[in-house]
mmCIF file of C-alpha atoms in Angstrom:
data_model
loop_
_atom_site.group_PDB
_atom_site.id
_atom_site.type_symbol
_atom_site.label_atom_id
_atom_site.label_comp_id
_atom_site.label_asym_id
_atom_site.label_seq_id
_atom_site.Cartn_x
_atom_site.Cartn_y
_atom_site.Cartn_z
ATOM 1 C CA MET A 64 -32.386 25.438 11.357
ATOM 2 C CA GLU A 65 -32.550 21.844 10.123
ATOM 3 C CA PRO A 66 -32.166 19.139 12.811
ATOM 4 C CA GLU A 67 -28.976 17.904 11.170
ATOM 5 C CA GLU A 68 -27.403 21.380 11.378
ATOM 6 C CA ARG A 69 -27.755 21.314 15.173
ATOM 7 C CA LEU A 70 -25.556 18.224 15.448
ATOM 8 C CA PRO A 71 -21.836 18.640 16.085
ATOM 9 C CA ALA A 72 -19.841 18.604 12.839
ATOM 10 C CA ALA A 73 -18.345 15.186 13.676
ATOM 11 C CA GLU A 74 -21.821 13.605 13.848
ATOM 12 C CA ARG A 75 -23.371 15.270 10.783
ATOM 13 C CA ASP A 76 -23.713 13.390 7.535
ATOM 14 C CA ASP A 77 -21.085 14.471 5.062
ATOM 15 C CA LEU A 78 -23.007 15.411 1.947
ATOM 16 C CA VAL A 79 -20.224 17.520 0.429
ATOM 17 C CA ASP A 80 -18.886 14.561 -1.550
ATOM 18 C CA GLY A 81 -22.328 13.191 -2.365
ATOM 19 C CA ARG A 82 -22.289 10.485 0.273
ATOM 20 C CA ASP A 83 -24.938 10.394 2.947
ATOM 21 C CA GLU A 84 -22.976 8.798 5.786
ATOM 22 C CA THR A 85 -22.083 9.482 9.383
ATOM 23 C CA ARG A 86 -18.513 9.634 10.662
ATOM 24 C CA ASN A 87 -18.768 6.002 11.763
ATOM 25 C CA GLU A 88 -20.287 4.877 8.461
ATOM 26 C CA ARG A 89 -17.458 6.636 6.617
ATOM 27 C CA ALA A 90 -14.914 4.947 8.893
ATOM 28 C CA ASP A 91 -16.523 1.549 8.234
ATOM 29 C CA ARG A 92 -16.441 2.135 4.463
ATOM 30 C CA ASN A 93 -12.863 3.378 4.539
ATOM 31 C CA TRP A 94 -11.828 0.401 6.675
ATOM 32 C CA GLU A 95 -13.338 -2.000 4.143
ATOM 33 C CA GLU A 96 -11.491 -0.227 1.325
ATOM 34 C CA LEU A 97 -8.229 -0.421 3.273
ATOM 35 C CA LEU A 98 -8.778 -4.141 3.854
ATOM 36 C CA GLN A 99 -9.195 -4.690 0.115
ATOM 37 C CA GLU A 100 -5.931 -2.842 -0.515
ATOM 38 C CA LEU A 101 -4.195 -4.856 2.186
ATOM 39 C CA ARG A 102 -5.410 -8.130 0.642
ATOM 40 C CA VAL A 103 -3.823 -7.211 -2.677
ATOM 41 C CA MET A 104 -0.635 -6.000 -1.001
ATOM 42 C CA GLN A 105 -0.341 -9.114 1.166
ATOM 43 C CA THR A 106 -0.770 -11.424 -1.808
ATOM 44 C CA GLY A 107 1.935 -9.658 -3.798
ATOM 45 C CA THR A 108 4.252 -9.556 -0.810
ATOM 46 C CA GLN A 109 3.683 -13.248 -0.063
ATOM 47 C CA ILE A 110 4.535 -14.183 -3.655
ATOM 48 C CA LEU A 111 7.740 -12.126 -3.606
ATOM 49 C CA THR A 112 8.700 -13.437 -0.165
ATOM 50 C CA GLY A 113 8.057 -17.039 -1.225
ATOM 51 C CA PHE A 114 10.191 -16.513 -4.306
ATOM 52 C CA LEU A 115 13.029 -15.034 -2.252
ATOM 53 C CA LEU A 116 12.928 -17.820 0.315
ATOM 54 C CA ALA A 117 12.901 -20.501 -2.387
ATOM 55 C CA VAL A 118 15.934 -18.963 -4.127
ATOM 56 C CA ALA A 119 18.194 -19.764 -1.183
ATOM 57 C CA PHE A 120 17.486 -23.479 -1.617
ATOM 58 C CA THR A 121 18.308 -23.691 -5.316
ATOM 59 C CA PRO A 122 21.661 -24.996 -6.581
ATOM 60 C CA ARG A 123 22.364 -21.736 -8.439
ATOM 61 C CA PHE A 124 22.207 -19.719 -5.196
ATOM 62 C CA GLU A 125 25.905 -20.522 -4.735
ATOM 63 C CA ASP A 126 26.600 -18.846 -8.101
ATOM 64 C CA MET A 127 25.603 -15.440 -6.739
ATOM 65 C CA ASP A 128 28.432 -12.995 -6.222
ATOM 66 C CA GLU A 129 28.869 -11.061 -2.973
ATOM 67 C CA PHE A 130 26.899 -8.040 -4.206
ATOM 68 C CA GLN A 131 23.970 -10.221 -5.275
ATOM 69 C CA ARG A 132 23.938 -12.057 -1.931
ATOM 70 C CA ASP A 133 23.988 -8.730 -0.080
ATOM 71 C CA VAL A 134 21.066 -7.466 -2.176
ATOM 72 C CA TYR A 135 19.275 -10.772 -1.553
ATOM 73 C CA VAL A 136 19.625 -10.450 2.241
ATOM 74 C CA VAL A 137 18.373 -6.843 2.140
ATOM 75 C CA LEU A 138 15.384 -7.971 0.047
ATOM 76 C CA VAL A 139 14.524 -10.766 2.483
ATOM 77 C CA ALA A 140 14.597 -8.229 5.331
ATOM 78 C CA LEU A 141 12.497 -5.822 3.264
ATOM 79 C CA ALA A 142 9.994 -8.600 2.546
ATOM 80 C CA ALA A 143 9.701 -9.231 6.281
ATOM 81 C CA VAL A 144 9.148 -5.514 6.924
ATOM 82 C CA ALA A 145 6.504 -5.324 4.180
ATOM 83 C CA THR A 146 4.711 -8.352 5.632
ATOM 84 C CA ILE A 147 4.774 -6.927 9.146
ATOM 85 C CA LEU A 148 3.472 -3.581 7.903
ATOM 86 C CA ALA A 149 0.660 -5.253 5.956
ATOM 87 C CA LEU A 150 -0.396 -7.186 9.045
ATOM 88 C CA ALA A 151 -0.129 -4.243 11.462
ATOM 89 C CA PRO A 152 -3.581 -2.760 10.698
ATOM 90 C CA VAL A 153 -5.191 -6.157 11.274
ATOM 91 C CA GLY A 154 -3.389 -6.492 14.603
ATOM 92 C CA MET A 155 -4.459 -2.973 15.549
ATOM 93 C CA HIS A 156 -8.042 -3.811 14.655
ATOM 94 C CA ARG A 157 -7.900 -6.835 16.946
ATOM 95 C CA ALA A 158 -6.461 -4.741 19.783
ATOM 96 C CA LEU A 159 -9.052 -1.979 19.337
ATOM 97 C CA PHE A 160 -12.040 -4.148 18.442
ATOM 98 C CA GLY A 161 -15.219 -3.022 20.189
ATOM 99 C CA ARG A 162 -13.636 0.123 21.623
ATOM 100 C CA ARG A 163 -15.242 2.560 19.175
ATOM 101 C CA ARG A 164 -11.908 3.704 17.767
ATOM 102 C CA LYS A 165 -12.576 2.930 14.093
ATOM 103 C CA PRO A 166 -11.957 6.484 12.768
ATOM 104 C CA GLU A 167 -8.562 6.596 14.489
ATOM 105 C CA LEU A 168 -7.786 3.053 13.347
ATOM 106 C CA VAL A 169 -8.555 4.011 9.747
ATOM 107 C CA ARG A 170 -6.358 7.118 9.943
ATOM 108 C CA VAL A 171 -3.357 5.219 11.353
ATOM 109 C CA ALA A 172 -3.892 2.196 9.093
ATOM 110 C CA ALA A 173 -3.963 4.454 6.033
ATOM 111 C CA ARG A 174 -0.549 5.823 7.009
ATOM 112 C CA ILE A 175 0.806 2.315 7.513
ATOM 113 C CA VAL A 176 -0.520 1.290 4.083
ATOM 114 C CA LYS A 177 1.322 4.234 2.489
ATOM 115 C CA ILE A 178 4.562 3.207 4.197
ATOM 116 C CA ASP A 179 3.975 -0.401 3.144
ATOM 117 C CA LEU A 180 3.491 0.697 -0.460
ATOM 118 C CA VAL A 181 6.965 2.243 -0.354
ATOM 119 C CA ALA A 182 8.390 -0.977 1.111
ATOM 120 C CA ILE A 183 6.625 -3.085 -1.532
ATOM 121 C CA ALA A 184 7.811 -0.763 -4.299
ATOM 122 C CA ALA A 185 11.399 -1.097 -3.067
ATOM 123 C CA LEU A 186 10.970 -4.858 -2.746
ATOM 124 C CA THR A 187 9.549 -5.210 -6.255
ATOM 125 C CA ILE A 188 12.230 -3.008 -7.782
ATOM 126 C CA GLY A 189 14.915 -4.885 -5.849
ATOM 127 C CA VAL A 190 13.685 -8.344 -6.845
ATOM 128 C CA THR A 191 13.473 -7.298 -10.492
ATOM 129 C CA THR A 192 16.970 -5.835 -10.329
ATOM 130 C CA LEU A 193 18.406 -8.934 -8.643
ATOM 131 C CA ILE A 194 16.848 -11.330 -11.154
ATOM 132 C CA ILE A 195 18.073 -9.347 -14.166
ATOM 133 C CA ASP A 196 21.502 -8.811 -12.598
ATOM 134 C CA PHE A 197 21.855 -12.533 -11.904
ATOM 135 C CA THR A 198 20.446 -13.871 -15.174
ATOM 136 C CA VAL A 199 21.865 -11.289 -17.620
ATOM 137 C CA ASN A 200 24.570 -9.040 -16.145
ATOM 138 C CA ARG A 201 25.168 -6.090 -13.833
ATOM 139 C CA ALA A 202 24.577 -3.440 -16.510
ATOM 140 C CA ALA A 203 21.205 -4.973 -17.419
ATOM 141 C CA GLY A 204 20.393 -5.160 -13.709
ATOM 142 C CA LEU A 205 21.068 -1.446 -13.344
ATOM 143 C CA ILE A 206 18.901 -0.705 -16.374
ATOM 144 C CA ALA A 207 16.140 -2.813 -14.796
ATOM 145 C CA LEU A 208 16.578 -0.869 -11.546
ATOM 146 C CA VAL A 209 16.165 2.493 -13.275
ATOM 147 C CA ALA A 210 13.295 1.309 -15.486
ATOM 148 C CA SER A 211 11.443 -0.208 -12.519
ATOM 149 C CA LEU A 212 11.983 2.912 -10.430
ATOM 150 C CA VAL A 213 10.695 5.142 -13.238
ATOM 151 C CA GLY A 214 7.692 2.833 -13.755
ATOM 152 C CA VAL A 215 6.762 2.894 -10.071
ATOM 153 C CA LEU A 216 7.182 6.663 -9.837
ATOM 154 C CA LEU A 217 5.061 7.242 -12.930
ATOM 155 C CA LEU A 218 2.267 4.849 -11.972
ATOM 156 C CA TRP A 219 2.207 5.363 -8.207
ATOM 157 C CA ALA A 220 3.089 9.051 -7.876
ATOM 158 C CA VAL A 221 2.724 10.989 -11.115
ATOM 159 C CA LEU A 222 -0.435 9.361 -12.509
ATOM 160 C CA PRO A 223 -2.500 9.842 -9.305
ATOM 161 C CA ARG A 224 -1.457 13.513 -9.215
ATOM 162 C CA LEU A 225 -2.536 13.977 -12.815
ATOM 163 C CA VAL A 226 -5.889 12.323 -12.100
ATOM 164 C CA ARG A 227 -6.346 14.466 -8.975
ATOM 165 C CA ARG A 228 -5.460 17.636 -10.887
ATOM 166 C CA GLU A 229 -7.908 16.733 -13.671
ATOM 167 C CA GLY A 230 -10.647 16.155 -11.088
ATOM 168 C CA GLU A 231 -9.941 19.485 -9.405
ATOM 169 C CA ARG A 232 -10.256 21.250 -12.765
ATOM 170 C CA GLY A 233 -13.578 19.503 -13.370
ATOM 171 C CA GLY A 234 -12.083 17.408 -16.190
ATOM 172 C CA ALA A 235 -13.942 14.260 -17.083
ATOM 173 C CA ASP A 236 -17.700 13.974 -16.784
ATOM 174 C CA ASP A 237 -18.234 11.850 -13.637
ATOM 175 C CA ARG A 238 -21.836 11.036 -14.578
ATOM 176 C CA ARG A 239 -20.869 8.490 -17.242
#
């Protein structure tokens, strides 16, 4: 029996996916990947939040009808939720720093990132809908809502499933 085979499964290198890394090395790598995702998400959320906050201080804000103002308030709240969610993994990291809880941190943070993606999708769709509704008309706003929703579903849900299915069937040559 090889020395590595005598180690508990949690401590063995995971060579199944071609990576020679321990559980902690995998957690470190996954944490770095999550941080990169969070950086992108935070930037997008900050831009949308800044836009929403600036809108309230423009002269045309008074031209919004009641529906548009209601949507606006919901979007501001959603932007706050998305920001809080994007910062939660960083806060957790601070709270758990040095306590050897990185694998658990990565698992929970990954769930939070998925929830935040839903919040950001809703925020993006909502902002697009509000802008089109306000600048064109309600019917165009509804078309923008449907088109944005379809776009997000196709790119964020359907496309990854197709790629996963292709990989499971041994589709593209990964050695390229």
